[in-house]
mmCIF file with all atom_site columns, C-alpha atoms in Angstrom:
data_model
loop_
_atom_site.group_PDB
_atom_site.id
_atom_site.type_symbol
_atom_site.label_atom_id
_atom_site.label_alt_id
_atom_site.label_comp_id
_atom_site.label_asym_id
_atom_site.label_entity_id
_atom_site.label_seq_id
_atom_site.pdbx_PDB_ins_code
_atom_site.Cartn_x
_atom_site.Cartn_y
_atom_site.Cartn_z
_atom_site.occupancy
_atom_site.B_iso_or_equiv
_atom_site.pdbx_formal_charge
_atom_site.auth_seq_id
_atom_site.auth_comp_id
_atom_site.auth_asym_id
_atom_site.auth_atom_id
_atom_site.pdbx_PDB_model_num
ATOM 1   C CA . MET A 1 1   ? 1.015   175.097 -71.831 1.00 39.00 ? 1   MET A CA 1
ATOM 2   C CA . ARG A 1 2   ? -1.468  173.758 -69.490 1.00 38.00 ? 2   ARG A CA 1
ATOM 3   C CA . ASN A 1 3   ? -3.007  171.351 -72.492 1.00 40.00 ? 3   ASN A CA 1
ATOM 4   C CA . LEU A 1 4   ? 0.629   169.934 -72.584 1.00 34.00 ? 4   LEU A CA 1
ATOM 5   C CA . LEU A 1 5   ? 1.350   169.694 -69.089 1.00 35.00 ? 5   LEU A CA 1
ATOM 6   C CA . TRP A 1 6   ? -1.971  167.566 -68.729 1.00 40.00 ? 6   TRP A CA 1
ATOM 7   C CA . ALA A 1 7   ? -1.057  165.654 -71.470 1.00 37.00 ? 7   ALA A CA 1
ATOM 8   C CA . ALA A 1 8   ? 2.557   165.011 -70.082 1.00 38.00 ? 8   ALA A CA 1
ATOM 9   C CA . SER A 1 9   ? 0.695   163.869 -66.727 1.00 40.00 ? 9   SER A CA 1
ATOM 10  C CA . ALA A 1 10  ? -1.557  161.530 -68.365 1.00 42.00 ? 10  ALA A CA 1
ATOM 11  C CA . LEU A 1 11  ? 1.301   159.918 -70.490 1.00 43.00 ? 11  LEU A CA 1
ATOM 12  C CA . SER A 1 12  ? 3.388   159.822 -67.285 1.00 44.00 ? 12  SER A CA 1
ATOM 13  C CA . ALA A 1 13  ? 0.271   157.859 -65.195 1.00 46.00 ? 13  ALA A CA 1
ATOM 14  C CA . ALA A 1 14  ? -0.277  155.516 -67.991 1.00 46.00 ? 14  ALA A CA 1
ATOM 15  C CA . ALA A 1 15  ? 3.359   154.661 -68.177 1.00 46.00 ? 15  ALA A CA 1
ATOM 16  C CA . ILE A 1 16  ? 3.403   154.051 -64.193 1.00 46.00 ? 16  ILE A CA 1
ATOM 17  C CA . THR A 1 17  ? 0.391   151.901 -64.134 1.00 45.00 ? 17  THR A CA 1
ATOM 18  C CA . GLY A 1 18  ? 2.069   149.967 -66.958 1.00 44.00 ? 18  GLY A CA 1
ATOM 19  C CA . ALA A 1 19  ? -0.485  150.375 -69.766 1.00 44.00 ? 19  ALA A CA 1
ATOM 20  C CA . ALA A 1 20  ? 2.012   152.216 -71.983 1.00 47.00 ? 20  ALA A CA 1
ATOM 21  C CA . TYR A 1 21  ? 4.700   149.878 -71.736 1.00 47.00 ? 21  TYR A CA 1
ATOM 22  C CA . ALA A 1 22  ? 5.216   146.024 -71.736 1.00 53.00 ? 22  ALA A CA 1
ATOM 23  C CA . SER A 1 23  ? 8.247   145.984 -68.914 1.00 64.00 ? 23  SER A CA 1
ATOM 24  C CA . PRO A 1 24  ? 9.904   148.774 -67.271 1.00 88.00 ? 24  PRO A CA 1
ATOM 25  C CA . ILE A 1 25  ? 13.821  149.393 -66.877 1.00 95.00 ? 25  ILE A CA 1
ATOM 26  C CA . LEU A 1 26  ? 14.902  147.556 -63.661 1.00 97.00 ? 26  LEU A CA 1
ATOM 27  C CA . TYR A 1 27  ? 17.780  148.959 -62.064 1.00 98.00 ? 27  TYR A CA 1
ATOM 28  C CA . THR A 1 28  ? 19.993  146.755 -60.213 1.00 97.00 ? 28  THR A CA 1
ATOM 29  C CA . SER A 1 29  ? 23.372  148.433 -59.859 1.00 98.00 ? 29  SER A CA 1
ATOM 30  C CA . GLN A 1 30  ? 25.045  151.915 -60.265 1.00 98.00 ? 30  GLN A CA 1
ATOM 31  C CA . THR A 1 31  ? 28.362  153.600 -60.041 1.00 98.00 ? 31  THR A CA 1
ATOM 32  C CA . ARG A 1 32  ? 28.360  157.266 -61.165 1.00 99.00 ? 32  ARG A CA 1
ATOM 33  C CA . THR A 1 33  ? 31.410  159.197 -60.124 1.00 98.00 ? 33  THR A CA 1
ATOM 34  C CA . VAL A 1 34  ? 33.470  162.287 -61.140 1.00 98.00 ? 34  VAL A CA 1
ATOM 35  C CA . GLU A 1 35  ? 37.070  163.144 -59.834 1.00 99.00 ? 35  GLU A CA 1
ATOM 36  C CA . ALA A 1 36  ? 39.703  165.934 -60.858 1.00 98.00 ? 36  ALA A CA 1
ATOM 37  C CA . SER A 1 37  ? 43.141  166.575 -59.505 1.00 97.00 ? 37  SER A CA 1
ATOM 38  C CA . ALA A 1 38  ? 45.793  169.075 -59.882 1.00 95.00 ? 38  ALA A CA 1
ATOM 39  C CA . THR A 1 39  ? 49.472  169.265 -59.085 1.00 92.00 ? 39  THR A CA 1
ATOM 40  C CA . PHE A 1 40  ? 52.070  171.854 -59.507 1.00 88.00 ? 40  PHE A CA 1
ATOM 41  C CA . GLY A 1 41  ? 55.033  171.041 -57.448 1.00 84.00 ? 41  GLY A CA 1
ATOM 42  C CA . ALA A 1 42  ? 54.546  170.468 -54.008 1.00 87.00 ? 42  ALA A CA 1
ATOM 43  C CA . ASN A 1 43  ? 51.020  172.051 -54.439 1.00 91.00 ? 43  ASN A CA 1
ATOM 44  C CA . THR A 1 44  ? 48.011  170.019 -54.835 1.00 94.00 ? 44  THR A CA 1
ATOM 45  C CA . ASP A 1 45  ? 44.194  170.281 -55.264 1.00 97.00 ? 45  ASP A CA 1
ATOM 46  C CA . SER A 1 46  ? 41.464  167.516 -55.803 1.00 97.00 ? 46  SER A CA 1
ATOM 47  C CA . ASP A 1 47  ? 37.683  167.106 -55.545 1.00 98.00 ? 47  ASP A CA 1
ATOM 48  C CA . SER A 1 48  ? 35.257  164.060 -56.373 1.00 98.00 ? 48  SER A CA 1
ATOM 49  C CA . ASP A 1 49  ? 31.530  163.213 -55.913 1.00 98.00 ? 49  ASP A CA 1
ATOM 50  C CA . THR A 1 50  ? 29.749  160.011 -56.011 1.00 98.00 ? 50  THR A CA 1
ATOM 51  C CA . ALA A 1 51  ? 26.163  159.170 -56.510 1.00 98.00 ? 51  ALA A CA 1
ATOM 52  C CA . THR A 1 52  ? 24.915  157.444 -53.345 1.00 96.00 ? 52  THR A CA 1
ATOM 53  C CA . ASP A 1 53  ? 21.544  156.138 -55.014 1.00 96.00 ? 53  ASP A CA 1
ATOM 54  C CA . PHE A 1 54  ? 19.547  155.764 -58.013 1.00 96.00 ? 54  PHE A CA 1
ATOM 55  C CA . GLY A 1 55  ? 18.260  159.104 -57.924 1.00 97.00 ? 55  GLY A CA 1
ATOM 56  C CA . PRO A 1 56  ? 19.182  161.936 -60.370 1.00 97.00 ? 56  PRO A CA 1
ATOM 57  C CA . PHE A 1 57  ? 22.972  162.668 -60.144 1.00 98.00 ? 57  PHE A CA 1
ATOM 58  C CA . PRO A 1 58  ? 24.399  166.120 -61.572 1.00 98.00 ? 58  PRO A CA 1
ATOM 59  C CA . ALA A 1 59  ? 27.716  166.851 -60.482 1.00 98.00 ? 59  ALA A CA 1
ATOM 60  C CA . THR A 1 60  ? 30.775  169.044 -61.352 1.00 98.00 ? 60  THR A CA 1
ATOM 61  C CA . VAL A 1 61  ? 33.799  169.096 -59.536 1.00 98.00 ? 61  VAL A CA 1
ATOM 62  C CA . PHE A 1 62  ? 36.943  171.180 -60.239 1.00 97.00 ? 62  PHE A CA 1
ATOM 63  C CA . ALA A 1 63  ? 40.838  171.291 -59.119 1.00 98.00 ? 63  ALA A CA 1
ATOM 64  C CA . GLU A 1 64  ? 42.988  174.131 -59.876 1.00 96.00 ? 64  GLU A CA 1
ATOM 65  C CA . VAL A 1 65  ? 46.614  175.083 -58.582 1.00 95.00 ? 65  VAL A CA 1
ATOM 66  C CA . ASN A 1 66  ? 47.942  178.507 -59.402 1.00 91.00 ? 66  ASN A CA 1
ATOM 67  C CA . VAL A 1 67  ? 51.831  179.459 -59.168 1.00 87.00 ? 67  VAL A CA 1
ATOM 68  C CA . GLY A 1 68  ? 52.742  182.921 -60.645 1.00 85.00 ? 68  GLY A CA 1
ATOM 69  C CA . ASN A 1 69  ? 51.787  182.866 -64.061 1.00 83.00 ? 69  ASN A CA 1
ATOM 70  C CA . ASP A 1 70  ? 51.652  178.923 -64.192 1.00 86.00 ? 70  ASP A CA 1
ATOM 71  C CA . ARG A 1 71  ? 48.570  176.879 -63.966 1.00 89.00 ? 71  ARG A CA 1
ATOM 72  C CA . ALA A 1 72  ? 47.492  173.228 -63.561 1.00 92.00 ? 72  ALA A CA 1
ATOM 73  C CA . PHE A 1 73  ? 43.445  172.911 -63.682 1.00 95.00 ? 73  PHE A CA 1
ATOM 74  C CA . ALA A 1 74  ? 41.093  169.926 -64.263 1.00 97.00 ? 74  ALA A CA 1
ATOM 75  C CA . SER A 1 75  ? 37.374  169.904 -64.297 1.00 98.00 ? 75  SER A CA 1
ATOM 76  C CA . ALA A 1 76  ? 34.978  166.697 -64.448 1.00 98.00 ? 76  ALA A CA 1
ATOM 77  C CA . SER A 1 77  ? 31.191  166.770 -64.715 1.00 98.00 ? 77  SER A CA 1
ATOM 78  C CA . THR A 1 78  ? 28.277  164.382 -65.543 1.00 98.00 ? 78  THR A CA 1
ATOM 79  C CA . ALA A 1 79  ? 24.553  164.344 -65.336 1.00 98.00 ? 79  ALA A CA 1
ATOM 80  C CA . SER A 1 80  ? 22.184  161.282 -65.605 1.00 98.00 ? 80  SER A CA 1
ATOM 81  C CA . SER A 1 81  ? 18.521  160.304 -64.883 1.00 97.00 ? 81  SER A CA 1
ATOM 82  C CA . LEU A 1 82  ? 17.613  156.660 -64.180 1.00 97.00 ? 82  LEU A CA 1
ATOM 83  C CA . ASP A 1 83  ? 13.661  156.559 -64.888 1.00 96.00 ? 83  ASP A CA 1
ATOM 84  C CA . PRO A 1 84  ? 11.823  153.050 -65.231 1.00 95.00 ? 84  PRO A CA 1
ATOM 85  C CA . MET A 1 85  ? 11.162  154.235 -69.231 1.00 95.00 ? 85  MET A CA 1
ATOM 86  C CA . ALA A 1 86  ? 14.448  155.644 -70.175 1.00 96.00 ? 86  ALA A CA 1
ATOM 87  C CA . LEU A 1 87  ? 18.091  156.499 -68.863 1.00 97.00 ? 87  LEU A CA 1
ATOM 88  C CA . SER A 1 88  ? 20.146  159.454 -70.002 1.00 98.00 ? 88  SER A CA 1
ATOM 89  C CA . ALA A 1 89  ? 23.461  160.410 -68.808 1.00 98.00 ? 89  ALA A CA 1
ATOM 90  C CA . SER A 1 90  ? 26.572  162.494 -70.308 1.00 98.00 ? 90  SER A CA 1
ATOM 91  C CA . GLY A 1 91  ? 30.050  163.584 -68.840 1.00 98.00 ? 91  GLY A CA 1
ATOM 92  C CA . SER A 1 92  ? 32.604  165.637 -69.759 1.00 98.00 ? 92  SER A CA 1
ATOM 93  C CA . VAL A 1 93  ? 36.122  166.106 -68.557 1.00 98.00 ? 93  VAL A CA 1
ATOM 94  C CA . ASN A 1 94  ? 39.011  168.881 -69.129 1.00 97.00 ? 94  ASN A CA 1
ATOM 95  C CA . ALA A 1 95  ? 42.504  169.005 -67.837 1.00 96.00 ? 95  ALA A CA 1
ATOM 96  C CA . VAL A 1 96  ? 44.963  172.070 -68.560 1.00 94.00 ? 96  VAL A CA 1
ATOM 97  C CA . ARG A 1 97  ? 48.683  172.651 -67.768 1.00 88.00 ? 97  ARG A CA 1
ATOM 98  C CA . MET A 1 98  ? 50.521  175.513 -68.548 1.00 87.00 ? 98  MET A CA 1
ATOM 99  C CA . GLY A 1 99  ? 54.330  175.482 -67.015 1.00 78.00 ? 99  GLY A CA 1
ATOM 100 C CA . SER A 1 100 ? 56.287  172.961 -65.208 1.00 75.00 ? 100 SER A CA 1
ATOM 101 C CA . PRO A 1 101 ? 56.405  170.833 -63.179 1.00 80.00 ? 101 PRO A CA 1
ATOM 102 C CA . ALA A 1 102 ? 52.458  170.530 -63.111 1.00 86.00 ? 102 ALA A CA 1
ATOM 103 C CA . SER A 1 103 ? 50.063  167.804 -64.132 1.00 91.00 ? 103 SER A CA 1
ATOM 104 C CA . ALA A 1 104 ? 46.433  167.575 -64.258 1.00 95.00 ? 104 ALA A CA 1
ATOM 105 C CA . PHE A 1 105 ? 43.700  164.590 -64.201 1.00 96.00 ? 105 PHE A CA 1
ATOM 106 C CA . ALA A 1 106 ? 39.794  164.300 -64.607 1.00 98.00 ? 106 ALA A CA 1
ATOM 107 C CA . ARG A 1 107 ? 37.411  161.453 -64.637 1.00 98.00 ? 107 ARG A CA 1
ATOM 108 C CA . SER A 1 108 ? 33.707  161.056 -65.582 1.00 98.00 ? 108 SER A CA 1
ATOM 109 C CA . PHE A 1 109 ? 32.424  157.601 -64.756 1.00 98.00 ? 109 PHE A CA 1
ATOM 110 C CA . PHE A 1 110 ? 29.312  156.001 -65.339 1.00 99.00 ? 110 PHE A CA 1
ATOM 111 C CA . GLU A 1 111 ? 28.026  152.210 -64.967 1.00 98.00 ? 111 GLU A CA 1
ATOM 112 C CA . ILE A 1 112 ? 24.405  151.105 -64.493 1.00 98.00 ? 112 ILE A CA 1
ATOM 113 C CA . GLU A 1 113 ? 23.189  147.500 -64.429 1.00 98.00 ? 113 GLU A CA 1
ATOM 114 C CA . PHE A 1 114 ? 19.486  146.615 -65.308 1.00 98.00 ? 114 PHE A CA 1
ATOM 115 C CA . THR A 1 115 ? 17.220  143.705 -65.878 1.00 97.00 ? 115 THR A CA 1
ATOM 116 C CA . LEU A 1 116 ? 14.611  143.773 -68.592 1.00 96.00 ? 116 LEU A CA 1
ATOM 117 C CA . GLU A 1 117 ? 12.050  141.199 -67.518 1.00 94.00 ? 117 GLU A CA 1
ATOM 118 C CA . THR A 1 118 ? 10.606  141.048 -71.274 1.00 93.00 ? 118 THR A CA 1
ATOM 119 C CA . GLY A 1 119 ? 11.736  141.823 -74.505 1.00 93.00 ? 119 GLY A CA 1
ATOM 120 C CA . ASP A 1 120 ? 10.954  145.423 -75.858 1.00 93.00 ? 120 ASP A CA 1
ATOM 121 C CA . LEU A 1 121 ? 11.483  148.117 -78.585 1.00 95.00 ? 121 LEU A CA 1
ATOM 122 C CA . PHE A 1 122 ? 14.013  150.764 -77.513 1.00 97.00 ? 122 PHE A CA 1
ATOM 123 C CA . ASP A 1 123 ? 15.710  154.044 -79.053 1.00 97.00 ? 123 ASP A CA 1
ATOM 124 C CA . LEU A 1 124 ? 19.326  154.195 -78.401 1.00 97.00 ? 124 LEU A CA 1
ATOM 125 C CA . ALA A 1 125 ? 21.835  157.103 -78.988 1.00 97.00 ? 125 ALA A CA 1
ATOM 126 C CA . VAL A 1 126 ? 25.571  157.216 -78.166 1.00 97.00 ? 126 VAL A CA 1
ATOM 127 C CA . GLY A 1 127 ? 28.131  159.686 -78.619 1.00 96.00 ? 127 GLY A CA 1
ATOM 128 C CA . ALA A 1 128 ? 31.547  159.597 -77.240 1.00 96.00 ? 128 ALA A CA 1
ATOM 129 C CA . THR A 1 129 ? 34.895  161.337 -78.079 1.00 94.00 ? 129 THR A CA 1
ATOM 130 C CA . ASN A 1 130 ? 38.285  160.103 -76.270 1.00 94.00 ? 130 ASN A CA 1
ATOM 131 C CA . SER A 1 131 ? 36.161  157.675 -74.159 1.00 95.00 ? 131 SER A CA 1
ATOM 132 C CA . THR A 1 132 ? 35.917  154.061 -73.426 1.00 96.00 ? 132 THR A CA 1
ATOM 133 C CA . TRP A 1 133 ? 32.484  152.640 -73.527 1.00 97.00 ? 133 TRP A CA 1
ATOM 134 C CA . SER A 1 134 ? 30.567  149.347 -73.765 1.00 97.00 ? 134 SER A CA 1
ATOM 135 C CA . ILE A 1 135 ? 27.141  148.146 -73.926 1.00 97.00 ? 135 ILE A CA 1
ATOM 136 C CA . THR A 1 136 ? 26.643  144.420 -73.100 1.00 98.00 ? 136 THR A CA 1
ATOM 137 C CA . GLY A 1 137 ? 23.430  142.225 -72.717 1.00 97.00 ? 137 GLY A CA 1
ATOM 138 C CA . PRO A 1 138 ? 22.654  138.565 -72.242 1.00 95.00 ? 138 PRO A CA 1
ATOM 139 C CA . GLY A 1 139 ? 24.746  137.822 -75.437 1.00 91.00 ? 139 GLY A CA 1
ATOM 140 C CA . GLY A 1 140 ? 27.649  139.550 -74.694 1.00 96.00 ? 140 GLY A CA 1
ATOM 141 C CA . ILE A 1 141 ? 29.009  142.987 -75.810 1.00 96.00 ? 141 ILE A CA 1
ATOM 142 C CA . LEU A 1 142 ? 26.316  144.511 -78.224 1.00 96.00 ? 142 LEU A CA 1
ATOM 143 C CA . TYR A 1 143 ? 28.258  147.747 -79.019 1.00 96.00 ? 143 TYR A CA 1
ATOM 144 C CA . GLN A 1 144 ? 31.610  149.280 -77.644 1.00 94.00 ? 144 GLN A CA 1
ATOM 145 C CA . SER A 1 145 ? 34.499  151.944 -78.292 1.00 89.00 ? 145 SER A CA 1
ATOM 146 C CA . GLY A 1 146 ? 35.666  152.009 -81.649 1.00 81.00 ? 146 GLY A CA 1
ATOM 147 C CA . ASP A 1 147 ? 31.843  151.597 -83.024 1.00 74.00 ? 147 ASP A CA 1
ATOM 148 C CA . GLU A 1 148 ? 30.491  154.694 -84.738 1.00 76.00 ? 148 GLU A CA 1
ATOM 149 C CA . ASP A 1 149 ? 28.227  157.171 -82.877 1.00 90.00 ? 149 ASP A CA 1
ATOM 150 C CA . LEU A 1 150 ? 24.616  155.274 -82.500 1.00 94.00 ? 150 LEU A CA 1
ATOM 151 C CA . ASP A 1 151 ? 21.377  156.680 -83.433 1.00 96.00 ? 151 ASP A CA 1
ATOM 152 C CA . LEU A 1 152 ? 19.359  153.701 -83.420 1.00 96.00 ? 152 LEU A CA 1
ATOM 153 C CA . THR A 1 153 ? 15.211  153.419 -83.449 1.00 96.00 ? 153 THR A CA 1
ATOM 154 C CA . ASP A 1 154 ? 13.064  150.473 -82.592 1.00 96.00 ? 154 ASP A CA 1
ATOM 155 C CA . LEU A 1 155 ? 16.134  148.406 -81.496 1.00 96.00 ? 155 LEU A CA 1
ATOM 156 C CA . PHE A 1 156 ? 14.939  145.007 -79.949 1.00 96.00 ? 156 PHE A CA 1
ATOM 157 C CA . LEU A 1 157 ? 16.560  144.219 -76.458 1.00 96.00 ? 157 LEU A CA 1
ATOM 158 C CA . SER A 1 158 ? 15.884  140.855 -75.092 1.00 96.00 ? 158 SER A CA 1
ATOM 159 C CA . ALA A 1 159 ? 14.961  139.647 -71.696 1.00 96.00 ? 159 ALA A CA 1
ATOM 160 C CA . GLY A 1 160 ? 17.899  139.439 -69.539 1.00 96.00 ? 160 GLY A CA 1
ATOM 161 C CA . ASP A 1 161 ? 20.562  141.767 -67.731 1.00 98.00 ? 161 ASP A CA 1
ATOM 162 C CA . TYR A 1 162 ? 22.417  144.687 -69.220 1.00 98.00 ? 162 TYR A CA 1
ATOM 163 C CA . THR A 1 163 ? 25.331  146.524 -68.233 1.00 98.00 ? 163 THR A CA 1
ATOM 164 C CA . PHE A 1 164 ? 25.977  150.345 -69.841 1.00 98.00 ? 164 PHE A CA 1
ATOM 165 C CA . SER A 1 165 ? 29.451  151.444 -69.049 1.00 98.00 ? 165 SER A CA 1
ATOM 166 C CA . PHE A 1 166 ? 31.397  154.886 -70.086 1.00 98.00 ? 166 PHE A CA 1
ATOM 167 C CA . GLU A 1 167 ? 34.420  156.237 -68.921 1.00 98.00 ? 167 GLU A CA 1
ATOM 168 C CA . THR A 1 168 ? 36.420  159.630 -70.184 1.00 97.00 ? 168 THR A CA 1
ATOM 169 C CA . ILE A 1 169 ? 39.640  160.661 -68.682 1.00 96.00 ? 169 ILE A CA 1
ATOM 170 C CA . ALA A 1 170 ? 41.626  163.859 -69.280 1.00 96.00 ? 170 ALA A CA 1
ATOM 171 C CA . GLU A 1 171 ? 45.271  163.646 -68.208 1.00 94.00 ? 171 GLU A CA 1
ATOM 172 C CA . VAL A 1 172 ? 48.304  166.103 -68.646 1.00 92.00 ? 172 VAL A CA 1
ATOM 173 C CA . ASP A 1 173 ? 51.638  165.306 -67.437 1.00 84.00 ? 173 ASP A CA 1
ATOM 174 C CA . SER A 1 174 ? 54.605  167.487 -66.435 1.00 69.00 ? 174 SER A CA 1
ATOM 175 C CA . ALA A 1 175 ? 56.293  167.935 -69.562 1.00 66.00 ? 175 ALA A CA 1
ATOM 176 C CA . GLU A 1 176 ? 57.257  171.468 -70.847 1.00 63.00 ? 176 GLU A CA 1
ATOM 177 C CA . GLY A 1 177 ? 54.663  173.770 -72.351 1.00 64.00 ? 177 GLY A CA 1
ATOM 178 C CA . THR A 1 178 ? 51.007  173.885 -72.492 1.00 72.00 ? 178 THR A CA 1
ATOM 179 C CA . LEU A 1 179 ? 48.799  170.945 -72.684 1.00 87.00 ? 179 LEU A CA 1
ATOM 180 C CA . VAL A 1 180 ? 45.160  170.535 -72.979 1.00 90.00 ? 180 VAL A CA 1
ATOM 181 C CA . SER A 1 181 ? 43.093  167.131 -73.076 1.00 93.00 ? 181 SER A CA 1
ATOM 182 C CA . THR A 1 182 ? 39.345  166.872 -73.094 1.00 96.00 ? 182 THR A CA 1
ATOM 183 C CA . GLY A 1 183 ? 36.903  164.345 -73.677 1.00 96.00 ? 183 GLY A CA 1
ATOM 184 C CA . SER A 1 184 ? 32.956  163.724 -73.353 1.00 97.00 ? 184 SER A CA 1
ATOM 185 C CA . TRP A 1 185 ? 30.214  161.101 -73.785 1.00 97.00 ? 185 TRP A CA 1
ATOM 186 C CA . SER A 1 186 ? 26.686  160.823 -73.960 1.00 98.00 ? 186 SER A CA 1
ATOM 187 C CA . VAL A 1 187 ? 23.956  157.990 -73.941 1.00 98.00 ? 187 VAL A CA 1
ATOM 188 C CA . ILE A 1 188 ? 19.924  157.805 -74.180 1.00 98.00 ? 188 ILE A CA 1
ATOM 189 C CA . LEU A 1 189 ? 17.887  154.726 -73.894 1.00 98.00 ? 189 LEU A CA 1
ATOM 190 C CA . VAL A 1 190 ? 14.253  155.291 -74.428 1.00 97.00 ? 190 VAL A CA 1
ATOM 191 C CA . LEU A 1 191 ? 11.300  152.597 -74.067 1.00 94.00 ? 191 LEU A CA 1
ATOM 192 C CA . VAL A 1 192 ? 9.203   153.011 -77.281 1.00 92.00 ? 192 VAL A CA 1
ATOM 193 C CA . PRO A 1 193 ? 5.407   153.113 -76.163 1.00 85.00 ? 193 PRO A CA 1
ATOM 194 C CA . ALA A 1 194 ? 3.246   150.135 -77.045 1.00 72.00 ? 194 ALA A CA 1
ATOM 195 C CA . PRO A 1 195 ? 1.197   150.489 -80.374 1.00 69.00 ? 195 PRO A CA 1
ATOM 196 C CA . GLY A 1 196 ? -2.004  152.515 -79.679 1.00 51.00 ? 196 GLY A CA 1
ATOM 197 C CA . ILE A 1 197 ? -0.731  154.496 -77.008 1.00 50.00 ? 197 ILE A CA 1
ATOM 198 C CA . PRO A 1 198 ? -1.164  157.955 -77.663 1.00 49.00 ? 198 PRO A CA 1
ATOM 199 C CA . THR A 1 199 ? 2.205   160.448 -77.546 1.00 45.00 ? 199 THR A CA 1
ATOM 200 C CA . ILE A 1 200 ? 1.859   163.492 -75.460 1.00 42.00 ? 200 ILE A CA 1
ATOM 201 C CA . ALA A 1 201 ? 1.338   165.636 -78.768 1.00 46.00 ? 201 ALA A CA 1
ATOM 202 C CA . GLY A 1 202 ? -1.626  163.302 -79.519 1.00 49.00 ? 202 GLY A CA 1
ATOM 203 C CA . LEU A 1 203 ? -3.146  163.863 -76.099 1.00 43.00 ? 203 LEU A CA 1
ATOM 204 C CA . ALA A 1 204 ? -2.678  167.724 -76.285 1.00 47.00 ? 204 ALA A CA 1
ATOM 205 C CA . ALA A 1 205 ? -4.728  167.572 -79.462 1.00 52.00 ? 205 ALA A CA 1
ATOM 206 C CA . LEU A 1 206 ? -7.298  165.682 -77.740 1.00 43.00 ? 206 LEU A CA 1
ATOM 207 C CA . VAL A 1 207 ? -7.438  168.083 -75.117 1.00 44.00 ? 207 VAL A CA 1
ATOM 208 C CA . ALA A 1 208 ? -7.921  170.756 -77.422 1.00 50.00 ? 208 ALA A CA 1
ATOM 209 C CA . MET A 1 209 ? -10.562 169.397 -79.285 1.00 44.00 ? 209 MET A CA 1
ATOM 210 C CA . ARG A 1 210 ? -12.314 168.780 -76.058 1.00 43.00 ? 210 ARG A CA 1
ATOM 211 C CA . ARG A 1 211 ? -12.204 172.441 -75.141 1.00 46.00 ? 211 ARG A CA 1
ATOM 212 C CA . ARG A 1 212 ? -13.577 173.793 -78.431 1.00 47.00 ? 212 ARG A CA 1
ATOM 213 C CA . ARG A 1 213 ? -16.844 171.743 -78.235 1.00 47.00 ? 213 ARG A CA 1
#
């Protein structure tokens, strides 16, 4: 374990000094928010949370109204991390209505703008269900809702400005019966190490060899 921690620290140090990568991701704007609301007749409940800076943003909000055996419930969650060499984010929503007149609404929204000063290779993965999303770059829309889930390796992104936008909404109205609505999305973008830079596994093996000498 100590070997792996040392290797991870070494790789992180190389990345920070710029030795491992050609150009970091330069974030310029962020909007990350979750909200939930529930209504049953005259009774309402709501909650929301919004990121205030570029730091990690894990958040979950709930809203619930119960009247006898009837119920309106909504939840929205998200977790995202914006690092110089990678970004990762996910979001999910749920809305449930049992009885009438009741309604529930949940939303998870993520939009990041960043700049690449030079072109680089990236690994990109996107998964989405009942969500609206788009990835735009210097030439316009690169990928968007309706495309299949993405799992791309060594994807070249040219220098310029990029926007990653993801949103999922769950909503049930006040009709009779029980209704359930869900949605989710996830995205991971990782800058590929430059040739000749050791991986964490490689560094760990090097440490093990030194310890045996």
